[in-house]
CSV table of C-alpha atoms in Angstrom, one decimal:
chain,number,residue,atom,x,y,z
A,1090,MET,CA,19.7,79.0,74.2
A,1091,GLN,CA,20.1,76.5,77.1
A,1092,ARG,CA,17.8,74.1,75.1
A,1093,LEU,CA,20.0,74.4,72.0
A,1094,ILE,CA,23.2,73.7,74.0
A,1095,ARG,CA,21.5,70.8,75.7
A,1096,LEU,CA,20.3,69.4,72.4
A,1097,LEU,CA,23.8,69.8,70.9
A,1098,GLY,CA,25.3,68.0,73.8
A,1099,ILE,CA,22.9,65.1,73.6
A,1100,THR,CA,23.5,64.9,69.8
A,1101,PHE,CA,27.3,65.0,70.3
A,1102,ALA,CA,27.0,62.3,73.0
A,1103,ALA,CA,24.9,60.1,70.7
A,1104,LEU,CA,27.2,60.5,67.8
A,1105,TYR,CA,30.3,59.8,69.9
A,1106,PHE,CA,28.6,56.7,71.3
A,1107,ILE,CA,27.6,55.4,67.9
A,1108,PHE,CA,30.9,56.0,66.1
A,1109,ALA,CA,33.8,56.1,68.6
A,1110,MET,CA,32.5,54.0,71.4
A,1111,GLY,CA,30.8,51.6,68.9
A,1112,LEU,CA,34.3,51.0,67.4
A,1113,VAL,CA,35.7,50.4,70.9
A,1114,ILE,CA,32.9,48.0,71.9
A,1115,ILE,CA,33.3,46.0,68.7
A,1116,LEU,CA,37.1,45.9,69.3
A,1117,LEU,CA,36.6,44.8,72.9
A,1118,LEU,CA,34.2,42.1,71.8
A,1119,ILE,CA,36.2,40.6,68.9
A,1120,THR,CA,39.6,40.5,70.6
A,1121,PRO,CA,38.9,37.6,72.8
A,1122,LEU,CA,37.2,35.8,69.9
A,1123,LEU,CA,40.1,36.3,67.6
A,1124,PHE,CA,42.9,35.7,70.1
A,1125,LYS,CA,43.0,32.0,69.5
A,1126,ASN,CA,43.0,32.6,65.7
A,1127,ASP,CA,45.9,35.1,66.0
A,1128,VAL,CA,47.9,32.6,68.1
A,1129,SER,CA,47.2,29.8,65.7
A,1130,VAL,CA,48.3,31.9,62.6
A,1131,ILE,CA,51.5,32.9,64.3
A,1132,ARG,CA,52.3,29.3,65.4
A,1133,THR,CA,51.5,27.6,62.0
A,1134,SER,CA,53.2,30.2,59.9
A,1135,GLY,CA,56.3,30.4,62.1
A,1136,PHE,CA,56.5,34.2,61.6
A,1137,ALA,CA,55.6,37.1,63.8
A,1138,GLY,CA,52.4,38.9,62.7
A,1139,GLN,CA,51.7,42.6,62.9
A,1140,ASN,CA,52.2,43.9,66.4
A,1141,MET,CA,49.6,46.6,66.8
A,1142,SER,CA,49.0,46.0,70.5
A,1143,VAL,CA,50.2,49.4,71.7
A,1144,GLU,CA,48.2,51.2,69.1
A,1145,LEU,CA,45.0,49.3,69.8
A,1146,ILE,CA,45.3,49.7,73.5
A,1147,SER,CA,46.1,53.4,73.2
A,1148,VAL,CA,43.1,54.1,70.8
A,1149,ALA,CA,40.6,52.1,72.9
A,1150,GLY,CA,41.9,53.7,76.1
A,1151,LEU,CA,41.8,57.2,74.7
A,1152,PHE,CA,38.1,56.9,73.6
A,1153,ILE,CA,37.1,55.2,76.9
A,1154,GLY,CA,39.0,57.9,78.8
A,1155,ILE,CA,37.3,60.7,76.9
A,1156,SER,CA,33.9,59.2,77.5
A,1157,LEU,CA,34.6,59.2,81.2
A,1158,LEU,CA,36.1,62.6,81.5
A,1159,VAL,CA,33.7,64.7,79.4
A,1160,PRO,CA,30.5,65.3,81.4
A,1161,VAL,CA,28.2,65.3,78.3
A,1162,LEU,CA,29.6,61.9,77.2
A,1163,ARG,CA,29.2,60.3,80.7
A,1164,LYS,CA,25.4,60.5,80.2
A,1165,VAL,CA,25.7,57.4,78.1
A,1166,TYR,CA,26.5,55.5,81.3
A,1167,ASP,CA,23.3,56.8,82.8
A,1168,VAL,CA,21.2,55.6,79.8
A,1169,LEU,CA,23.0,52.3,79.6
A,1170,PRO,CA,24.1,51.5,83.2
A,1171,TRP,CA,25.6,48.1,82.3
A,1172,LEU,CA,28.1,49.7,79.8
A,1173,PHE,CA,30.5,50.9,82.4
A,1174,SER,CA,31.0,47.5,83.9
A,1175,PHE,CA,31.2,45.9,80.5
A,1176,ILE,CA,33.9,48.3,79.3
A,1177,LYS,CA,35.9,48.0,82.5
A,1178,ILE,CA,36.0,44.2,82.5
A,1179,PHE,CA,36.5,43.8,78.7
A,1180,PHE,CA,39.2,46.5,78.5
A,1181,VAL,CA,41.3,44.8,81.1
A,1182,SER,CA,40.9,41.5,79.3
A,1183,PHE,CA,41.6,43.3,76.0
A,1184,VAL,CA,44.9,44.6,77.4
A,1185,ILE,CA,45.9,41.2,78.8
A,1186,LEU,CA,45.3,39.4,75.5
A,1187,ASN,CA,47.0,42.1,73.4
A,1188,ILE,CA,50.1,41.9,75.6
A,1189,GLY,CA,50.0,38.1,75.3
A,1190,THR,CA,49.9,38.4,71.5
A,1191,SER,CA,52.8,40.9,71.6
A,1192,ILE,CA,54.8,38.5,73.7
A,1193,LEU,CA,54.3,35.7,71.2
A,1194,ASN,CA,55.1,38.0,68.3
A,1195,TYR,CA,58.4,39.0,70.0
A,1196,GLY,CA,59.3,35.3,70.3
A,1197,TYR,CA,58.7,34.6,66.7
A,1198,GLU,CA,60.8,37.5,65.4
A,1199,ILE,CA,63.8,35.2,65.3
A,1200,ASN,CA,63.5,31.8,63.5
A,1201,ASN,CA,64.4,29.5,66.4
A,1202,PRO,CA,62.1,26.6,67.4
A,1203,THR,CA,63.4,26.7,71.0
A,1204,ARG,CA,62.7,30.4,71.3
A,1205,HIS,CA,59.2,29.9,69.8
A,1206,THR,CA,58.3,27.3,72.4
A,1207,ILE,CA,59.7,29.4,75.3
A,1208,PHE,CA,57.7,32.5,74.2
A,1209,TYR,CA,54.6,30.4,73.6
A,1210,ILE,CA,54.8,29.1,77.1
A,1211,LEU,CA,55.5,32.7,78.4
A,1212,MET,CA,52.4,33.9,76.6
A,1213,ILE,CA,50.2,31.2,78.1
A,1214,VAL,CA,51.7,31.9,81.6
A,1215,PHE,CA,51.2,35.7,81.2
A,1216,VAL,CA,47.6,35.3,80.0
A,1217,ILE,CA,46.8,32.9,82.9
A,1218,ILE,CA,48.4,35.1,85.5
A,1219,GLY,CA,46.8,38.2,84.1
A,1220,ARG,CA,43.4,36.7,84.1
A,1221,LEU,CA,43.9,35.4,87.7
A,1222,ALA,CA,45.0,38.9,88.7
A,1223,MET,CA,42.0,40.4,87.0
A,1224,CYS,CA,39.7,37.9,88.8
A,1225,PHE,CA,41.4,38.7,92.2
A,1226,TYR,CA,41.0,42.5,91.5
A,1227,PHE,CA,37.3,42.2,90.7
A,1228,TRP,CA,36.8,39.9,93.6
A,1229,LYS,CA,38.3,42.6,96.0
A,1230,LYS,CA,36.6,45.5,94.2
A,1231,PRO,CA,33.4,44.2,92.5
A,1232,VAL,CA,32.0,46.1,89.6
A,1233,ASN,CA,28.8,47.6,91.0
A,1234,ILE,CA,26.6,49.3,88.4
A,1235,GLY,CA,25.9,52.8,89.4
A,1236,LYS,CA,28.3,53.2,92.4
A,1237,GLU,CA,31.5,53.5,90.4
A,1238,GLU,CA,30.1,56.0,87.9
A,1239,GLU,CA,29.3,58.3,90.8
A,1240,HIS,CA,33.0,58.3,91.7
A,1241,TYR,CA,33.9,59.5,88.2
A,1242,TYR,CA,31.1,62.1,88.3
A,1243,GLU,CA,32.6,63.8,91.4
A,1244,ARG,CA,35.8,64.7,89.6
């Protein structure tokens, strides 16, 4: 019976990683690549785009949180030790860029060129300050593969 439970746990973890975490990893990878395109589309069209920042951050955070809280799913971080560091760094960057896009969208909700310029500058300043804060945080608390996962396993 123990073997069956273990096999079901491993199967569930593999399926969760392939489908749920696969979606999150793709989302984390394409967001920095598409950020410049999103900003360009908003600036050239003069209209706010879809503001799905809160939804995207929530879904990605939920799936990442579940993968860290459920012991069976944490085994993925043992098999792929680089994954925890990757997700941690890219998720913070993902949040910063989505909030930046949200700031720009808010500025383009009203058709006023002065407001557009102000919110474009605010978005640039926010992204720069957010990235500097992220760099400072990871400078003070480096992402060490293996050591941080143990902290989550103790809970």
